[in-house]
C-alpha cells in the first residue's frame, strides 16, 4: 500500500493550526494574561436574529415526521439556490441558472476539492502572499513540484507588494489555473472592475481558468470594485467563483458556502459544471437542512438588514485598527473594502518575530505574513472580527507599546 | 487548462441520481399515483427528542455573543469525540485516543475523500455488488483503469453471491486497498468476527489497508457480528473505519459522521493518521456546532433509549419486508443485521426491468442490483427506512401483484 507521497512534501502543519498551538502554549504558561485574538479570521458576533429564527423553525421541523427532511439535494435546496441567485447575482445584473450554483459546507472545502476535476498537469498561479489552502491542496495533488528556497518549484507566484499596489501582474509564462481572491486575503486590498477585466481577457485568450474567491465581497465599500467576477464581461467562459456565508453572515461555526460554475465554462469540449456536479454528487451529500434554512434567512429583508449591521460593526473595527496603527506610525493597507488590515512590521522585523513580540509583550495575536507566502515576509495581518471592545483594547496596547 | 480526464470515463451519473430522475419523471406523468420509496436508504423517522433539544439549545447559544461559537475544531469538538470514543468503542473494549477520531459531515464525504492520502498506484479491491461511491471515487482519481464489459479493468471485484453466502473471498492476487462494508450495503448480510479476522490477517500480512464502512452497525442483532473492525485483534495496524449518524440516529438531513484512523496504522514509515489529519485540516473546516451538539445528544441515556426505539422501528420494517417477500415465494437475504433486504428478481428478470416493473405496476421504488456492480444483476434492494405504514403498503402491493 503506497501513500500519496506528495503529503510528505508539506513540512509543517497548516498555518492557523501552528498559530493556535503557539497561542495555547502561551495561555497555558501565562493564565493570568488576557490574550486578544485578531489572528485567524473568525467572527465573534452572534448570528442574526432572522437566521436564529429560521434555524429554530428548521430544528422543530426535524422533530415531526410530517416535516422531517432526510438527505438534502446534493447541490442545495432550490429555495436557497434561488435566494442566492436573486440576491447575490441577479441584483448585480448577473444572470445565472440555479444549476450553476452548488451549495456546500464552506468555501474552504470547495477551494480544496475543486482540484479533483482538473488534471495534475496544469500550471498553477497564485498571488503571493496567498491563502495557504490554494497552495497546500495543489501540493497534495502533485501540482506544486518541490519546495525550494521558500517556494514551490512548479507554482507560479505573482508577488503582491507595495510596489504594485498589492495587485498581481499578468504572468509572462502561460498558466492554466489562476487563483484570485478579492477583496484579498491577507492584504485586504480590492481589485477594480477594469483591473479584473485584464485577467478575464488573459484567461479567455489562454484557455486558463480563474478560481475566484470572493468570500469577503460583503466588505466592499467602493463602487468600482466588483462583488462577483461575473460582473466582468467574459468571465462566464473562464471563471469559477467561491462564496461563503462565514464572513458575510457569521457562519464560521455553521458551515455554509457555495461555488458557481457557469455552463458556458467549457474546456476540452467538456462543461466544467458537469465535472463539479459529478464530483459533488459522488463525494459529498449536501448541507444540513437546518444550515440551509439559516442561510436562506440571510436573504430576507429582515436578515439582510441585520447582517448589514454586523458587517458595519466589523467595518468599524477595521477602521479602528487601520487608523490606530497609522497614527502610531505603522504603514498599513487594506481595511477599506475588507475586514483585514495588512501592516508592515516595524524596522523590517521578520513576521514570526513580530508575532512572538505581540503575543509575549502585549498579548495580541495576529497572523505573520510569511505564513501566506514569501512576499508576505515583513508583513502582518490583523482581522476586524474581534469584538469592538477587544479591538479597541488591542489597538490601545499596540499604541502604548509602539508609540511611546 | 486540462481537465481530469478520469471524469470522462464515468459514463452515467450517480446511481441514486438516476433513480431519482426516473421516479420524478414517473410522478410527473402520473400525479394520481402514490409512489412508495424504498430505494435510496433515506430515513423517515423524525430526530430523537434528545437530539432536537440539544440542537435547539445550540441554536440559541449561537444567538448570544457570550456563547456564540465560530470555527469548530477541524476534527470535531472534544466533547463529541469523547462521547463517540466512550460509547461506540470503549464500551466494546476498543481503546482509542480522541486524536484517532475525525468528525465530518458524513461517511460519504470521508469514503470519497480518503483516496486523497493514497497513491494512485494502488490496487483496489471491492465487493461486488458494492456501494457505488467506493468505485466511482477511484475512477475519478485514476485507480480504476478502463470500463470494459461492465467492470473496471484495474479494480479487483470480489463477488458476493448466493454461492459464497454473500461474503467476499480473499483475493488470489495481492491487493493494496480493500473496501469492506458490514453489515453490507446492498446485500444486508453481516460478517462474523472469525470471518473478519481472516481479512485483518491478510491485510497485515500484505501491508494492505482495509477501508471498513460500518455505517449500519446499529442494526446488528447477533452477538458474533462485530460492530467495529477494531473488535478484531490486529485491526488497528491495518484498518480505517467509517461511521455515520445517518442510519443510527436519522442524521441523513443533518450530516454527521466520523472516521477512525489508529495511530498504529503505519505504511512506508508514515502514520496514516497524520496524513488524514493534514487532509482534513487543509480541505475541510469542521462540522456545524449545532450538528455536533445534536450528535453528542445521541449518546446521553435519554438519547440512546430514543434512538434504540427508532432503530427497532426500522428493524420491524425490515422483518416485514423480508417475511412478506418470503411468503410470496421470493428468495430474500439480509434484514437480520441490517435495514436492507436483498431479493432475487423473479425468473432472473434483469434488475432495471424489475425496477421499471415495480415503479410502473405497483409504484414501489427500490434499487436495481445492477447499479451496485455486475454481480448485483438479478437482484434488487429494498430498504426498511420507510414509514411502517408505507412499508406495509408496499409489501401488500408486492404480494397482491406477485402472489396472485
GROMACS .gro file of C-alpha atoms in nm, chain A residues 1-5 7-8 10-14 17 40-47 52 55-56 59-60 62-65 68-72 74 105 108-110 112-113 115-119 121-122 131-133 136-137 140 174 176-177 206-209 246-247 250-255 267-268 270 272 274-276 278-291 313 387, chain B residues 1-5 7-8 10-14 17 40-47 51-52 55-56 59-60 62-65 68-72 74 105 108-110 112-113 115-119 121-122 131-133 136-137 140 174 176-177 206-209 246-247 250 252-255 267-268 270 272 274-276 278-291 313 387:
model
  186
    1UNK     CA    1   0.000   0.000   0.000
    2UNK     CA    2   0.156   0.323  -0.113
    3UNK     CA    3   0.068   0.654   0.042
    4UNK     CA    4   0.035   0.976  -0.157
    5UNK     CA    5   0.397   1.089  -0.129
    7UNK     CA    6   0.173   1.473   0.151
    8UNK     CA    7   0.526   1.424   0.279
   10UNK     CA    8   0.436   1.962   0.320
   11UNK     CA    9   0.675   2.012   0.606
   12UNK     CA   10   0.486   2.200   0.870
   13UNK     CA   11   0.123   2.186   0.960
   14UNK     CA   12  -0.143   2.428   0.848
   17UNK     CA   13  -0.302   2.526   1.346
   40UNK     CA   14  -0.748   3.369   1.247
   41UNK     CA   15  -1.032   3.532   1.056
   42UNK     CA   16  -1.300   3.403   1.289
   43UNK     CA   17  -1.610   3.606   1.361
   44UNK     CA   18  -1.736   3.687   1.711
   45UNK     CA   19  -2.078   3.847   1.665
   46UNK     CA   20  -2.376   3.619   1.728
   47UNK     CA   21  -2.587   3.508   1.432
   52UNK     CA   22  -3.165   3.206   1.451
   55UNK     CA   23  -3.284   2.759   1.226
   56UNK     CA   24  -3.511   2.720   1.529
   59UNK     CA   25  -3.491   2.220   1.405
   60UNK     CA   26  -3.853   2.189   1.510
   62UNK     CA   27  -3.695   1.785   1.207
   63UNK     CA   28  -3.884   1.676   1.519
   64UNK     CA   29  -4.204   1.598   1.331
   65UNK     CA   30  -4.239   1.316   1.081
   68UNK     CA   31  -3.880   1.587   0.874
   69UNK     CA   32  -3.618   1.613   0.598
   70UNK     CA   33  -3.377   1.338   0.501
   71UNK     CA   34  -3.091   1.363   0.252
   72UNK     CA   35  -3.069   1.715   0.117
   74UNK     CA   36  -2.656   1.728  -0.323
  105UNK     CA   37  -2.028   2.317   0.377
  108UNK     CA   38  -1.255   2.609   0.219
  109UNK     CA   39  -1.390   2.267   0.124
  110UNK     CA   40  -1.472   2.385  -0.226
  112UNK     CA   41  -0.969   2.245  -0.165
  113UNK     CA   42  -1.182   1.996  -0.354
  115UNK     CA   43  -0.866   2.041  -0.783
  116UNK     CA   44  -1.028   1.697  -0.818
  117UNK     CA   45  -1.176   1.795  -1.152
  118UNK     CA   46  -0.853   1.926  -1.307
  119UNK     CA   47  -0.558   1.732  -1.442
  121UNK     CA   48  -0.065   1.852  -1.539
  122UNK     CA   49  -0.172   2.211  -1.507
  131UNK     CA   50  -0.446   3.196   0.149
  132UNK     CA   51  -0.245   2.877   0.220
  133UNK     CA   52  -0.525   2.640   0.119
  136UNK     CA   53  -0.131   2.327   0.006
  137UNK     CA   54  -0.409   2.150  -0.180
  140UNK     CA   55  -0.116   1.736  -0.203
  174UNK     CA   56   0.130   3.070  -1.981
  176UNK     CA   57  -0.361   2.720  -1.668
  177UNK     CA   58  -0.523   2.772  -1.331
  206UNK     CA   59  -0.512   3.139  -2.295
  207UNK     CA   60  -0.784   2.886  -2.213
  208UNK     CA   61  -0.699   2.929  -1.847
  209UNK     CA   62  -0.947   2.900  -1.563
  246UNK     CA   63  -1.877   3.276   0.700
  247UNK     CA   64  -1.765   3.633   0.674
  250UNK     CA   65  -2.103   3.491   1.067
  251UNK     CA   66  -2.141   3.128   0.963
  252UNK     CA   67  -1.788   3.013   1.053
  253UNK     CA   68  -1.938   2.778   1.312
  254UNK     CA   69  -2.240   2.686   1.099
  255UNK     CA   70  -2.058   2.592   0.778
  267UNK     CA   71  -1.257   2.322  -2.165
  268UNK     CA   72  -1.163   2.038  -2.398
  270UNK     CA   73  -1.640   1.947  -2.165
  272UNK     CA   74  -1.673   2.209  -1.622
  274UNK     CA   75  -2.082   1.871  -1.524
  275UNK     CA   76  -1.750   1.766  -1.371
  276UNK     CA   77  -1.812   1.956  -1.049
  278UNK     CA   78  -2.036   1.472  -1.063
  279UNK     CA   79  -1.766   1.535  -0.804
  280UNK     CA   80  -2.016   1.673  -0.554
  281UNK     CA   81  -2.278   1.403  -0.618
  282UNK     CA   82  -2.016   1.134  -0.559
  283UNK     CA   83  -1.804   1.270  -0.275
  284UNK     CA   84  -2.047   1.495  -0.092
  285UNK     CA   85  -2.400   1.458   0.035
  286UNK     CA   86  -2.532   1.810   0.070
  287UNK     CA   87  -2.563   2.056   0.355
  288UNK     CA   88  -2.770   2.026   0.673
  289UNK     CA   89  -3.133   2.131   0.625
  290UNK     CA   90  -3.105   2.350   0.935
  291UNK     CA   91  -2.797   2.525   0.799
  313UNK     CA   92  -1.970   4.659   1.316
  387UNK     CA   93  -1.541   4.241   1.950
  405UNK     CA   94  -0.618   2.402  -1.896
  406UNK     CA   95  -0.659   2.029  -1.885
  407UNK     CA   96  -0.947   1.863  -1.706
  408UNK     CA   97  -0.911   1.541  -1.508
  409UNK     CA   98  -0.982   1.300  -1.793
  411UNK     CA   99  -1.407   1.202  -1.501
  412UNK     CA  100  -1.497   1.134  -1.862
  414UNK     CA  101  -1.774   0.761  -1.578
  415UNK     CA  102  -2.049   0.724  -1.832
  416UNK     CA  103  -2.371   0.767  -1.645
  417UNK     CA  104  -2.448   0.974  -1.343
  418UNK     CA  105  -2.458   0.853  -0.985
  421UNK     CA  106  -2.949   1.041  -0.908
  444UNK     CA  107  -3.245   0.525  -0.158
  445UNK     CA  108  -3.151   0.444   0.202
  446UNK     CA  109  -3.305   0.760   0.342
  447UNK     CA  110  -3.464   0.763   0.684
  448UNK     CA  111  -3.815   0.894   0.754
  449UNK     CA  112  -3.850   0.900   1.134
  450UNK     CA  113  -3.808   1.241   1.297
  451UNK     CA  114  -3.496   1.307   1.503
  455UNK     CA  115  -3.125   1.547   1.968
  456UNK     CA  116  -3.384   1.815   1.898
  459UNK     CA  117  -2.985   2.138   1.874
  460UNK     CA  118  -3.241   2.392   1.999
  463UNK     CA  119  -2.906   2.736   1.809
  464UNK     CA  120  -2.991   2.963   2.100
  466UNK     CA  121  -2.537   3.096   1.861
  467UNK     CA  122  -2.769   3.392   1.922
  468UNK     CA  123  -2.570   3.524   2.218
  469UNK     CA  124  -2.221   3.666   2.188
  472UNK     CA  125  -2.152   3.207   2.018
  473UNK     CA  126  -1.915   2.961   1.851
  474UNK     CA  127  -1.703   3.034   1.549
  475UNK     CA  128  -1.488   2.789   1.355
  476UNK     CA  129  -1.524   2.442   1.502
  478UNK     CA  130  -1.130   2.074   1.231
  509UNK     CA  131  -2.011   1.596   0.755
  512UNK     CA  132  -1.994   0.955   0.211
  513UNK     CA  133  -1.757   1.252   0.216
  514UNK     CA  134  -1.496   1.056   0.409
  516UNK     CA  135  -1.483   0.968  -0.108
  517UNK     CA  136  -1.205   1.188   0.023
  519UNK     CA  137  -0.837   0.842  -0.153
  520UNK     CA  138  -0.654   1.176  -0.137
  521UNK     CA  139  -0.399   1.031   0.104
  522UNK     CA  140  -0.316   0.721  -0.101
  523UNK     CA  141  -0.106   0.691  -0.412
  525UNK     CA  142  -0.066   0.335  -0.787
  526UNK     CA  143  -0.257   0.107  -0.555
  535UNK     CA  144  -2.183   0.095  -0.269
  536UNK     CA  145  -2.102   0.291  -0.588
  537UNK     CA  146  -1.907   0.565  -0.410
  540UNK     CA  147  -1.663   0.596  -0.862
  541UNK     CA  148  -1.418   0.788  -0.644
  544UNK     CA  149  -1.212   0.980  -1.063
  578UNK     CA  150  -0.213  -0.906  -0.390
  580UNK     CA  151  -0.343  -0.280  -0.153
  581UNK     CA  152  -0.670  -0.115  -0.057
  610UNK     CA  153   0.028  -0.798   0.278
  611UNK     CA  154   0.065  -0.440   0.405
  612UNK     CA  155  -0.280  -0.369   0.269
  613UNK     CA  156  -0.524  -0.122   0.419
  650UNK     CA  157  -2.728   0.888   0.929
  651UNK     CA  158  -2.863   0.540   0.976
  654UNK     CA  159  -3.155   0.961   1.142
  656UNK     CA  160  -2.926   1.199   0.673
  657UNK     CA  161  -3.054   1.557   0.661
  658UNK     CA  162  -2.826   1.682   0.938
  659UNK     CA  163  -2.494   1.547   0.806
  671UNK     CA  164   0.269   0.242   0.596
  672UNK     CA  165   0.606   0.336   0.449
  674UNK     CA  166   0.432   0.715   0.791
  676UNK     CA  167  -0.170   0.734   0.811
  678UNK     CA  168  -0.112   1.226   1.023
  679UNK     CA  169  -0.198   1.223   0.652
  680UNK     CA  170  -0.572   1.225   0.715
  682UNK     CA  171  -0.345   1.708   0.727
  683UNK     CA  172  -0.603   1.641   0.456
  684UNK     CA  173  -0.892   1.741   0.681
  685UNK     CA  174  -0.717   2.048   0.824
  686UNK     CA  175  -0.646   2.172   0.471
  687UNK     CA  176  -0.959   2.081   0.274
  688UNK     CA  177  -1.227   2.081   0.542
  689UNK     CA  178  -1.327   2.317   0.820
  690UNK     CA  179  -1.518   2.108   1.069
  691UNK     CA  180  -1.884   2.038   1.133
  692UNK     CA  181  -2.157   2.280   1.241
  693UNK     CA  182  -2.165   2.337   1.616
  694UNK     CA  183  -2.539   2.273   1.613
  695UNK     CA  184  -2.492   1.940   1.436
  717UNK     CA  185  -3.896   0.061   1.430
  791UNK     CA  186  -4.271   0.457   0.749
   0.00000   0.00000   0.00000
